[in-house]
Amino acid sequence: MTTGNIQLLSDTLAAAKAENRAALVAYLPAGFPTVDGGIEAIKAAFDGGADVVEVGLPHSDPVLDGPVIQTADDIALRGGVRIADVMRTVKEAHAATGKPVLVMTYWNPIDRYGVERFTEELAAAGGAGCILPDLPVQESALWREHAAKHGLATVFVVAPSSKDERLATITEAGSGFVYAASLMGVTGTRESVGAEAADLVRRTRATTDLPVCVGLGVSNAEQAREVADFADGVIVGSAFVKRILDADGDQAAALTAVRELAAELAAGVRRGA
């Protein structure tokens, strides 16, 4: 049986902790701007200093994503991206770098594709696991059974609205790390929202030994440093996607921009130590 790379993910997060810093987790959608271009963008993010990459599975109704990622998903879907392309993206990005690569996806595409088939193919591609933002824990037994069978992490998402009892239920069922979701908010509200995220990390840590990584709308080194002060990992997505969109089809410029942003953020999570 081919197993996934949950151990590689755990080791990578532990290594960042041993260096007294947060891990940098980058998010990029598969098939954006093209399948090949997306693979190269992930390699560029790793090259710049990302520790882990989440590969987004483009969805036609990405209700939890902001307009930047929705734009990227639309470009990928119009380009004809399929789950096979997502698996190829994971496989080639992991094979080229030896780094942990996860898939972030809504539940519906997996449900339609088949849980057994999806987990088997993701493990065979060298994937470390899956982040499942809309799969309720109480409905996740089938997924977790197959994920465990193939050595894949199951990363659940917690939010500031999650009560302590609910946090404990979620973290007990998860593996790899916990994704703590919040928002930076508009200018002028970031201080209070940051405090809310720090409180969420504190409450989550009270229920688990898993690393807690925060997706907070981080877009620059200073924000990365702030989040790294209280989180085990800093997750950045829209800022990477925006750099590619701003390159306006110039692949070389896009890759340079992704690499440079990763380097800036990597320096930020280290200063936050």
PDB file of C-alpha atoms in Angstrom:
ATOM      1  CA  MET A   1       0.000   0.000   0.000  1.00  0.00           C
ATOM      2  CA  THR A   2       1.263   3.462  -0.881  1.00  0.00           C
ATOM      3  CA  THR A   3       0.960   5.801   2.093  1.00  0.00           C
ATOM      4  CA  GLY A   4       0.729   9.556   2.124  1.00  0.00           C
ATOM      5  CA  ASN A   5       3.081  12.042   3.694  1.00  0.00           C
ATOM      6  CA  ILE A   6       1.420  12.954   6.982  1.00  0.00           C
ATOM      7  CA  GLN A   7       4.713  12.200   8.748  1.00  0.00           C
ATOM      8  CA  LEU A   8       6.562  14.571   6.422  1.00  0.00           C
ATOM      9  CA  LEU A   9       3.989  17.261   7.252  1.00  0.00           C
ATOM     10  CA  SER A  10       4.351  16.669  10.998  1.00  0.00           C
ATOM     11  CA  ASP A  11       8.142  16.645  10.758  1.00  0.00           C
ATOM     12  CA  THR A  12       8.150  19.886   8.747  1.00  0.00           C
ATOM     13  CA  LEU A  13       5.962  21.697  11.283  1.00  0.00           C
ATOM     14  CA  ALA A  14       8.061  20.292  14.154  1.00  0.00           C
ATOM     15  CA  ALA A  15      11.268  21.480  12.457  1.00  0.00           C
ATOM     16  CA  ALA A  16       9.901  25.035  12.224  1.00  0.00           C
ATOM     17  CA  LYS A  17       8.977  24.889  15.913  1.00  0.00           C
ATOM     18  CA  ALA A  18      12.490  23.648  16.755  1.00  0.00           C
ATOM     19  CA  GLU A  19      13.833  26.755  14.977  1.00  0.00           C
ATOM     20  CA  ASN A  20      11.569  28.839  17.249  1.00  0.00           C
ATOM     21  CA  ARG A  21       9.507  30.151  14.353  1.00  0.00           C
ATOM     22  CA  ALA A  22       6.172  29.652  12.650  1.00  0.00           C
ATOM     23  CA  ALA A  23       5.898  27.610   9.466  1.00  0.00           C
ATOM     24  CA  LEU A  24       4.965  29.378   6.235  1.00  0.00           C
ATOM     25  CA  VAL A  25       2.046  27.678   4.479  1.00  0.00           C
ATOM     26  CA  ALA A  26       1.235  28.896   0.959  1.00  0.00           C
ATOM     27  CA  TYR A  27      -2.031  28.292  -0.898  1.00  0.00           C
ATOM     28  CA  LEU A  28      -2.313  28.174  -4.695  1.00  0.00           C
ATOM     29  CA  PRO A  29      -5.168  26.767  -6.802  1.00  0.00           C
ATOM     30  CA  ALA A  30      -4.459  23.920  -9.223  1.00  0.00           C
ATOM     31  CA  GLY A  31      -4.853  24.843 -12.888  1.00  0.00           C
ATOM     32  CA  PHE A  32      -4.109  28.529 -12.295  1.00  0.00           C
ATOM     33  CA  PRO A  33      -3.155  30.197 -14.520  1.00  0.00           C
ATOM     34  CA  THR A  34      -2.747  26.836 -16.302  1.00  0.00           C
ATOM     35  CA  VAL A  35      -1.992  23.367 -14.947  1.00  0.00           C
ATOM     36  CA  ASP A  36       1.696  23.648 -15.862  1.00  0.00           C
ATOM     37  CA  GLY A  37       1.841  27.257 -14.687  1.00  0.00           C
ATOM     38  CA  GLY A  38       0.268  26.299 -11.376  1.00  0.00           C
ATOM     39  CA  ILE A  39       2.863  23.584 -10.783  1.00  0.00           C
ATOM     40  CA  GLU A  40       5.670  26.039 -11.488  1.00  0.00           C
ATOM     41  CA  ALA A  41       4.089  28.597  -9.138  1.00  0.00           C
ATOM     42  CA  ILE A  42       4.079  26.054  -6.297  1.00  0.00           C
ATOM     43  CA  LYS A  43       7.737  25.248  -6.943  1.00  0.00           C
ATOM     44  CA  ALA A  44       8.463  29.003  -6.858  1.00  0.00           C
ATOM     45  CA  ALA A  45       6.672  29.349  -3.511  1.00  0.00           C
ATOM     46  CA  PHE A  46       8.764  26.529  -2.057  1.00  0.00           C
ATOM     47  CA  ASP A  47      11.898  27.997  -3.606  1.00  0.00           C
ATOM     48  CA  GLY A  48      11.162  31.333  -1.931  1.00  0.00           C
ATOM     49  CA  GLY A  49      10.790  29.778   1.508  1.00  0.00           C
ATOM     50  CA  ALA A  50       7.353  28.195   1.952  1.00  0.00           C
ATOM     51  CA  ASP A  51       7.446  25.128   4.212  1.00  0.00           C
ATOM     52  CA  VAL A  52       4.119  23.634   3.133  1.00  0.00           C
ATOM     53  CA  VAL A  53       1.805  24.262   0.156  1.00  0.00           C
ATOM     54  CA  GLU A  54      -1.955  23.796  -0.011  1.00  0.00           C
ATOM     55  CA  VAL A  55      -3.209  23.055  -3.533  1.00  0.00           C
ATOM     56  CA  GLY A  56      -6.725  24.355  -4.014  1.00  0.00           C
ATOM     57  CA  LEU A  57      -9.209  22.180  -5.902  1.00  0.00           C
ATOM     58  CA  PRO A  58     -11.120  24.805  -7.932  1.00  0.00           C
ATOM     59  CA  HIS A  59     -14.843  24.870  -7.229  1.00  0.00           C
ATOM     60  CA  SER A  60     -17.663  26.594  -9.089  1.00  0.00           C
ATOM     61  CA  ASP A  61     -19.170  27.957  -5.864  1.00  0.00           C
ATOM     62  CA  PRO A  62     -16.276  28.697  -3.494  1.00  0.00           C
ATOM     63  CA  VAL A  63     -18.458  30.202  -0.757  1.00  0.00           C
ATOM     64  CA  LEU A  64     -15.641  30.502   1.795  1.00  0.00           C
ATOM     65  CA  ASP A  65     -13.163  32.158  -0.574  1.00  0.00           C
ATOM     66  CA  GLY A  66     -12.750  35.844  -1.292  1.00  0.00           C
ATOM     67  CA  PRO A  67     -12.940  37.486  -4.749  1.00  0.00           C
ATOM     68  CA  VAL A  68      -9.243  37.005  -5.588  1.00  0.00           C
ATOM     69  CA  ILE A  69      -9.340  33.222  -5.172  1.00  0.00           C
ATOM     70  CA  GLN A  70     -12.763  33.073  -6.831  1.00  0.00           C
ATOM     71  CA  THR A  71     -11.217  34.775  -9.877  1.00  0.00           C
ATOM     72  CA  ALA A  72      -8.385  32.221  -9.958  1.00  0.00           C
ATOM     73  CA  ASP A  73     -10.844  29.325  -9.588  1.00  0.00           C
ATOM     74  CA  ASP A  74     -12.890  30.681 -12.482  1.00  0.00           C
ATOM     75  CA  ILE A  75      -9.779  30.885 -14.694  1.00  0.00           C
ATOM     76  CA  ALA A  76      -8.830  27.299 -13.768  1.00  0.00           C
ATOM     77  CA  LEU A  77     -12.332  25.946 -14.382  1.00  0.00           C
ATOM     78  CA  ARG A  78     -12.615  27.715 -17.733  1.00  0.00           C
ATOM     79  CA  GLY A  79      -9.265  26.125 -18.573  1.00  0.00           C
ATOM     80  CA  GLY A  80     -10.874  22.722 -18.000  1.00  0.00           C
ATOM     81  CA  VAL A  81      -9.073  21.695 -14.798  1.00  0.00           C
ATOM     82  CA  ARG A  82     -10.078  18.267 -13.438  1.00  0.00           C
ATOM     83  CA  ILE A  83      -9.312  16.277 -10.308  1.00  0.00           C
ATOM     84  CA  ALA A  84      -6.707  14.362 -12.328  1.00  0.00           C
ATOM     85  CA  ASP A  85      -4.930  17.696 -12.863  1.00  0.00           C
ATOM     86  CA  VAL A  86      -5.048  18.394  -9.119  1.00  0.00           C
ATOM     87  CA  MET A  87      -3.426  15.004  -8.442  1.00  0.00           C
ATOM     88  CA  ARG A  88      -0.784  15.679 -11.096  1.00  0.00           C
ATOM     89  CA  THR A  89      -0.090  19.072  -9.506  1.00  0.00           C
ATOM     90  CA  VAL A  90       0.430  17.459  -6.090  1.00  0.00           C
ATOM     91  CA  LYS A  91       2.602  14.708  -7.540  1.00  0.00           C
ATOM     92  CA  GLU A  92       4.905  16.945  -9.566  1.00  0.00           C
ATOM     93  CA  ALA A  93       5.222  19.645  -6.899  1.00  0.00           C
ATOM     94  CA  HIS A  94       6.073  17.107  -4.209  1.00  0.00           C
ATOM     95  CA  ALA A  95       8.418  15.086  -6.428  1.00  0.00           C
ATOM     96  CA  ALA A  96      10.339  18.212  -7.457  1.00  0.00           C
ATOM     97  CA  THR A  97      10.747  19.599  -3.931  1.00  0.00           C
ATOM     98  CA  GLY A  98      10.359  16.764  -1.421  1.00  0.00           C
ATOM     99  CA  LYS A  99       8.127  19.127   0.582  1.00  0.00           C
ATOM    100  CA  PRO A 100       4.648  18.454   2.030  1.00  0.00           C
ATOM    101  CA  VAL A 101       1.757  19.260  -0.303  1.00  0.00           C
ATOM    102  CA  LEU A 102      -1.894  19.109   0.785  1.00  0.00           C
ATOM    103  CA  VAL A 103      -5.143  19.559  -1.083  1.00  0.00           C
ATOM    104  CA  MET A 104      -7.726  22.069   0.105  1.00  0.00           C
ATOM    105  CA  THR A 105     -11.184  21.291  -1.195  1.00  0.00           C
ATOM    106  CA  TYR A 106     -14.862  21.529  -0.530  1.00  0.00           C
ATOM    107  CA  TRP A 107     -16.511  18.199   0.197  1.00  0.00           C
ATOM    108  CA  ASN A 108     -18.789  17.923  -2.829  1.00  0.00           C
ATOM    109  CA  PRO A 109     -16.077  17.134  -5.431  1.00  0.00           C
ATOM    110  CA  ILE A 110     -14.661  14.326  -3.230  1.00  0.00           C
ATOM    111  CA  ASP A 111     -18.124  12.931  -2.564  1.00  0.00           C
ATOM    112  CA  ARG A 112     -18.851  12.791  -6.281  1.00  0.00           C
ATOM    113  CA  TYR A 113     -15.416  11.401  -7.165  1.00  0.00           C
ATOM    114  CA  GLY A 114     -15.518   8.719  -4.468  1.00  0.00           C
ATOM    115  CA  VAL A 115     -13.732   8.846  -1.105  1.00  0.00           C
ATOM    116  CA  GLU A 116     -11.771   5.623  -1.617  1.00  0.00           C
ATOM    117  CA  ARG A 117     -10.610   6.648  -5.079  1.00  0.00           C
ATOM    118  CA  PHE A 118      -9.689  10.189  -3.993  1.00  0.00           C
ATOM    119  CA  THR A 119      -7.667   9.136  -0.942  1.00  0.00           C
ATOM    120  CA  GLU A 120      -5.897   6.357  -2.823  1.00  0.00           C
ATOM    121  CA  GLU A 121      -4.893   8.684  -5.673  1.00  0.00           C
ATOM    122  CA  LEU A 122      -3.824  11.490  -3.338  1.00  0.00           C
ATOM    123  CA  ALA A 123      -1.592   9.134  -1.355  1.00  0.00           C
ATOM    124  CA  ALA A 124      -0.133   7.690  -4.549  1.00  0.00           C
ATOM    125  CA  ALA A 125       0.668  11.243  -5.681  1.00  0.00           C
ATOM    126  CA  GLY A 126       2.637  11.809  -2.469  1.00  0.00           C
ATOM    127  CA  GLY A 127       0.027  14.110  -0.937  1.00  0.00           C
ATOM    128  CA  ALA A 128       0.233  14.841   2.785  1.00  0.00           C
ATOM    129  CA  GLY A 129      -3.504  15.121   3.353  1.00  0.00           C
ATOM    130  CA  CYS A 130      -6.566  17.269   2.876  1.00  0.00           C
ATOM    131  CA  ILE A 131      -8.034  20.448   4.354  1.00  0.00           C
ATOM    132  CA  LEU A 132     -11.821  20.142   4.353  1.00  0.00           C
ATOM    133  CA  PRO A 133     -13.406  23.470   5.336  1.00  0.00           C
ATOM    134  CA  ASP A 134     -17.047  22.468   4.893  1.00  0.00           C
ATOM    135  CA  LEU A 135     -17.063  18.823   6.045  1.00  0.00           C
ATOM    136  CA  PRO A 136     -18.772  18.585   9.461  1.00  0.00           C
ATOM    137  CA  VAL A 137     -16.787  16.451  11.897  1.00  0.00           C
ATOM    138  CA  GLN A 138     -19.869  14.384  12.741  1.00  0.00           C
ATOM    139  CA  GLU A 139     -20.163  13.401   9.052  1.00  0.00           C
ATOM    140  CA  SER A 140     -16.451  12.715   8.516  1.00  0.00           C
ATOM    141  CA  ALA A 141     -16.052   9.092   9.674  1.00  0.00           C
ATOM    142  CA  LEU A 142     -15.900   7.597   6.160  1.00  0.00           C
ATOM    143  CA  TRP A 143     -13.328  10.164   5.020  1.00  0.00           C
ATOM    144  CA  ARG A 144     -11.191   9.724   8.139  1.00  0.00           C
ATOM    145  CA  GLU A 145     -11.231   5.949   7.799  1.00  0.00           C
ATOM    146  CA  HIS A 146      -9.853   6.080   4.265  1.00  0.00           C
ATOM    147  CA  ALA A 147      -7.454   8.945   5.017  1.00  0.00           C
ATOM    148  CA  ALA A 148      -5.953   6.991   7.919  1.00  0.00           C
ATOM    149  CA  LYS A 149      -5.686   3.875   5.753  1.00  0.00           C
ATOM    150  CA  HIS A 150      -3.564   5.827   3.247  1.00  0.00           C
ATOM    151  CA  GLY A 151      -1.528   7.860   5.736  1.00  0.00           C
ATOM    152  CA  LEU A 152      -3.206  11.193   4.953  1.00  0.00           C
ATOM    153  CA  ALA A 153      -3.809  14.080   7.341  1.00  0.00           C
ATOM    154  CA  THR A 154      -7.359  15.317   7.900  1.00  0.00           C
ATOM    155  CA  VAL A 155      -7.197  19.041   8.619  1.00  0.00           C
ATOM    156  CA  PHE A 156     -10.370  20.618   9.954  1.00  0.00           C
ATOM    157  CA  VAL A 157     -11.110  24.327  10.167  1.00  0.00           C
ATOM    158  CA  VAL A 158     -12.017  26.149  13.383  1.00  0.00           C
ATOM    159  CA  ALA A 159     -13.340  29.707  13.660  1.00  0.00           C
ATOM    160  CA  PRO A 160     -13.636  32.378  16.363  1.00  0.00           C
ATOM    161  CA  SER A 161     -17.312  31.449  16.683  1.00  0.00           C
ATOM    162  CA  SER A 162     -16.421  27.851  17.655  1.00  0.00           C
ATOM    163  CA  LYS A 163     -17.248  27.145  21.310  1.00  0.00           C
ATOM    164  CA  ASP A 164     -14.644  25.367  23.463  1.00  0.00           C
ATOM    165  CA  GLU A 165     -16.573  22.088  23.511  1.00  0.00           C
ATOM    166  CA  ARG A 166     -16.893  22.199  19.730  1.00  0.00           C
ATOM    167  CA  LEU A 167     -13.161  22.943  19.398  1.00  0.00           C
ATOM    168  CA  ALA A 168     -12.355  19.819  21.418  1.00  0.00           C
ATOM    169  CA  THR A 169     -14.579  17.671  19.183  1.00  0.00           C
ATOM    170  CA  ILE A 170     -12.970  19.049  16.022  1.00  0.00           C
ATOM    171  CA  THR A 171      -9.363  18.777  17.179  1.00  0.00           C
ATOM    172  CA  GLU A 172      -9.825  15.254  18.502  1.00  0.00           C
ATOM    173  CA  ALA A 173     -10.956  14.107  15.041  1.00  0.00           C
ATOM    174  CA  GLY A 174      -8.287  15.979  13.079  1.00  0.00           C
ATOM    175  CA  SER A 175      -4.654  15.232  12.272  1.00  0.00           C
ATOM    176  CA  GLY A 176      -1.649  17.037  10.795  1.00  0.00           C
ATOM    177  CA  PHE A 177      -2.584  20.490  12.071  1.00  0.00           C
ATOM    178  CA  VAL A 178      -5.610  22.623  12.878  1.00  0.00           C
ATOM    179  CA  TYR A 179      -6.581  25.402  10.460  1.00  0.00           C
ATOM    180  CA  ALA A 180      -7.708  28.432  12.453  1.00  0.00           C
ATOM    181  CA  ALA A 181      -9.709  30.696  10.150  1.00  0.00           C
ATOM    182  CA  SER A 182     -10.222  34.401  10.700  1.00  0.00           C
ATOM    183  CA  LEU A 183     -10.020  37.651   8.744  1.00  0.00           C
ATOM    184  CA  MET A 184      -7.774  40.672   8.954  1.00  0.00           C
ATOM    185  CA  GLY A 185     -10.812  42.830   8.272  1.00  0.00           C
ATOM    186  CA  VAL A 186     -10.729  46.298   6.745  1.00  0.00           C
ATOM    187  CA  THR A 187      -8.270  48.997   7.747  1.00  0.00           C
ATOM    188  CA  GLY A 188      -8.763  50.015  11.371  1.00  0.00           C
ATOM    189  CA  THR A 189     -10.188  46.712  12.593  1.00  0.00           C
ATOM    190  CA  ARG A 190      -7.094  44.553  12.279  1.00  0.00           C
ATOM    191  CA  GLU A 191      -5.968  45.002  15.893  1.00  0.00           C
ATOM    192  CA  SER A 192      -9.182  43.624  17.362  1.00  0.00           C
ATOM    193  CA  VAL A 193      -9.469  40.847  14.763  1.00  0.00           C
ATOM    194  CA  GLY A 194      -5.836  39.877  15.459  1.00  0.00           C
ATOM    195  CA  ALA A 195      -6.673  39.641  19.152  1.00  0.00           C
ATOM    196  CA  GLU A 196      -9.631  37.413  18.268  1.00  0.00           C
ATOM    197  CA  ALA A 197      -7.384  35.114  16.234  1.00  0.00           C
ATOM    198  CA  ALA A 198      -4.811  34.940  19.035  1.00  0.00           C
ATOM    199  CA  ASP A 199      -7.611  34.008  21.440  1.00  0.00           C
ATOM    200  CA  LEU A 200      -8.806  31.302  19.025  1.00  0.00           C
ATOM    201  CA  VAL A 201      -5.291  29.830  18.872  1.00  0.00           C
ATOM    202  CA  ARG A 202      -5.058  29.870  22.674  1.00  0.00           C
ATOM    203  CA  ARG A 203      -8.433  28.132  23.063  1.00  0.00           C
ATOM    204  CA  THR A 204      -7.606  25.595  20.343  1.00  0.00           C
ATOM    205  CA  ARG A 205      -4.241  24.733  21.902  1.00  0.00           C
ATOM    206  CA  ALA A 206      -6.034  24.002  25.179  1.00  0.00           C
ATOM    207  CA  THR A 207      -7.739  21.067  23.419  1.00  0.00           C
ATOM    208  CA  THR A 208      -4.891  19.534  21.361  1.00  0.00           C
ATOM    209  CA  ASP A 209      -1.167  19.044  20.843  1.00  0.00           C
ATOM    210  CA  LEU A 210      -1.584  19.528  17.085  1.00  0.00           C
ATOM    211  CA  PRO A 211       0.050  22.632  15.586  1.00  0.00           C
ATOM    212  CA  VAL A 212      -2.395  25.495  15.007  1.00  0.00           C
ATOM    213  CA  CYS A 213      -1.930  27.365  11.714  1.00  0.00           C
ATOM    214  CA  VAL A 214      -3.752  30.624  11.057  1.00  0.00           C
ATOM    215  CA  GLY A 215      -5.268  31.875   7.818  1.00  0.00           C
ATOM    216  CA  LEU A 216      -5.757  35.567   8.506  1.00  0.00           C
ATOM    217  CA  GLY A 217      -5.659  37.467   5.242  1.00  0.00           C
ATOM    218  CA  VAL A 218      -1.903  37.907   5.659  1.00  0.00           C
ATOM    219  CA  SER A 219      -0.353  39.686   2.682  1.00  0.00           C
ATOM    220  CA  ASN A 220       3.032  41.032   3.801  1.00  0.00           C
ATOM    221  CA  ALA A 221       6.008  40.310   6.044  1.00  0.00           C
ATOM    222  CA  GLU A 222       4.835  42.554   8.888  1.00  0.00           C
ATOM    223  CA  GLN A 223       1.446  40.816   9.121  1.00  0.00           C
ATOM    224  CA  ALA A 224       3.209  37.442   8.907  1.00  0.00           C
ATOM    225  CA  ARG A 225       5.383  38.476  11.836  1.00  0.00           C
ATOM    226  CA  GLU A 226       2.335  39.489  13.895  1.00  0.00           C
ATOM    227  CA  VAL A 227       0.583  36.163  13.333  1.00  0.00           C
ATOM    228  CA  ALA A 228       3.815  34.205  13.869  1.00  0.00           C
ATOM    229  CA  ASP A 229       3.939  35.702  17.370  1.00  0.00           C
ATOM    230  CA  PHE A 230       1.035  33.479  18.429  1.00  0.00           C
ATOM    231  CA  ALA A 231       0.528  30.747  15.793  1.00  0.00           C
ATOM    232  CA  ASP A 232       2.460  27.614  14.771  1.00  0.00           C
ATOM    233  CA  GLY A 233       1.947  28.374  11.098  1.00  0.00           C
ATOM    234  CA  VAL A 234       0.971  31.344   8.929  1.00  0.00           C
ATOM    235  CA  ILE A 235      -1.248  30.522   5.940  1.00  0.00           C
ATOM    236  CA  VAL A 236      -1.174  32.864   2.929  1.00  0.00           C
ATOM    237  CA  GLY A 237      -3.330  32.421  -0.165  1.00  0.00           C
ATOM    238  CA  SER A 238      -4.906  35.476  -1.764  1.00  0.00           C
ATOM    239  CA  ALA A 239      -1.643  37.468  -1.727  1.00  0.00           C
ATOM    240  CA  PHE A 240       0.094  34.792  -3.834  1.00  0.00           C
ATOM    241  CA  VAL A 241      -2.846  34.544  -6.224  1.00  0.00           C
ATOM    242  CA  LYS A 242      -2.949  38.340  -6.577  1.00  0.00           C
ATOM    243  CA  ARG A 243       0.749  38.429  -7.552  1.00  0.00           C
ATOM    244  CA  ILE A 244       0.017  35.979 -10.374  1.00  0.00           C
ATOM    245  CA  LEU A 245      -3.059  37.925 -11.513  1.00  0.00           C
ATOM    246  CA  ASP A 246      -1.074  41.182 -11.448  1.00  0.00           C
ATOM    247  CA  ALA A 247       1.549  39.626 -13.757  1.00  0.00           C
ATOM    248  CA  ASP A 248      -1.186  39.639 -16.423  1.00  0.00           C
ATOM    249  CA  GLY A 249      -0.132  36.497 -18.241  1.00  0.00           C
ATOM    250  CA  ASP A 250       3.638  37.012 -17.997  1.00  0.00           C
ATOM    251  CA  GLN A 251       4.677  33.630 -16.603  1.00  0.00           C
ATOM    252  CA  ALA A 252       8.257  34.620 -15.774  1.00  0.00           C
ATOM    253  CA  ALA A 253       7.088  37.739 -13.939  1.00  0.00           C
ATOM    254  CA  ALA A 254       4.457  35.722 -12.058  1.00  0.00           C
ATOM    255  CA  LEU A 255       6.984  33.159 -10.841  1.00  0.00           C
ATOM    256  CA  THR A 256       9.412  35.880  -9.780  1.00  0.00           C
ATOM    257  CA  ALA A 257       6.629  37.648  -7.870  1.00  0.00           C
ATOM    258  CA  VAL A 258       5.582  34.430  -6.106  1.00  0.00           C
ATOM    259  CA  ARG A 259       9.180  33.625  -5.180  1.00  0.00           C
ATOM    260  CA  GLU A 260       9.779  37.150  -3.859  1.00  0.00           C
ATOM    261  CA  LEU A 261       6.579  37.184  -1.792  1.00  0.00           C
ATOM    262  CA  ALA A 262       7.440  33.785  -0.287  1.00  0.00           C
ATOM    263  CA  ALA A 263      10.883  35.105   0.660  1.00  0.00           C
ATOM    264  CA  GLU A 264       9.383  38.216   2.292  1.00  0.00           C
ATOM    265  CA  LEU A 265       6.855  36.149   4.258  1.00  0.00           C
ATOM    266  CA  ALA A 266       9.499  33.575   5.236  1.00  0.00           C
ATOM    267  CA  ALA A 267      11.581  36.401   6.694  1.00  0.00           C
ATOM    268  CA  GLY A 268       8.473  37.663   8.500  1.00  0.00           C
ATOM    269  CA  VAL A 269       7.660  34.358  10.217  1.00  0.00           C
ATOM    270  CA  ARG A 270      11.280  34.159  11.354  1.00  0.00           C
ATOM    271  CA  ARG A 271      11.253  37.675  12.831  1.00  0.00           C
ATOM    272  CA  GLY A 272       8.100  36.694  14.700  1.00  0.00           C
ATOM    273  CA  ALA A 273      10.023  34.044  16.647  1.00  0.00           C
TER     274      ALA A 273
END
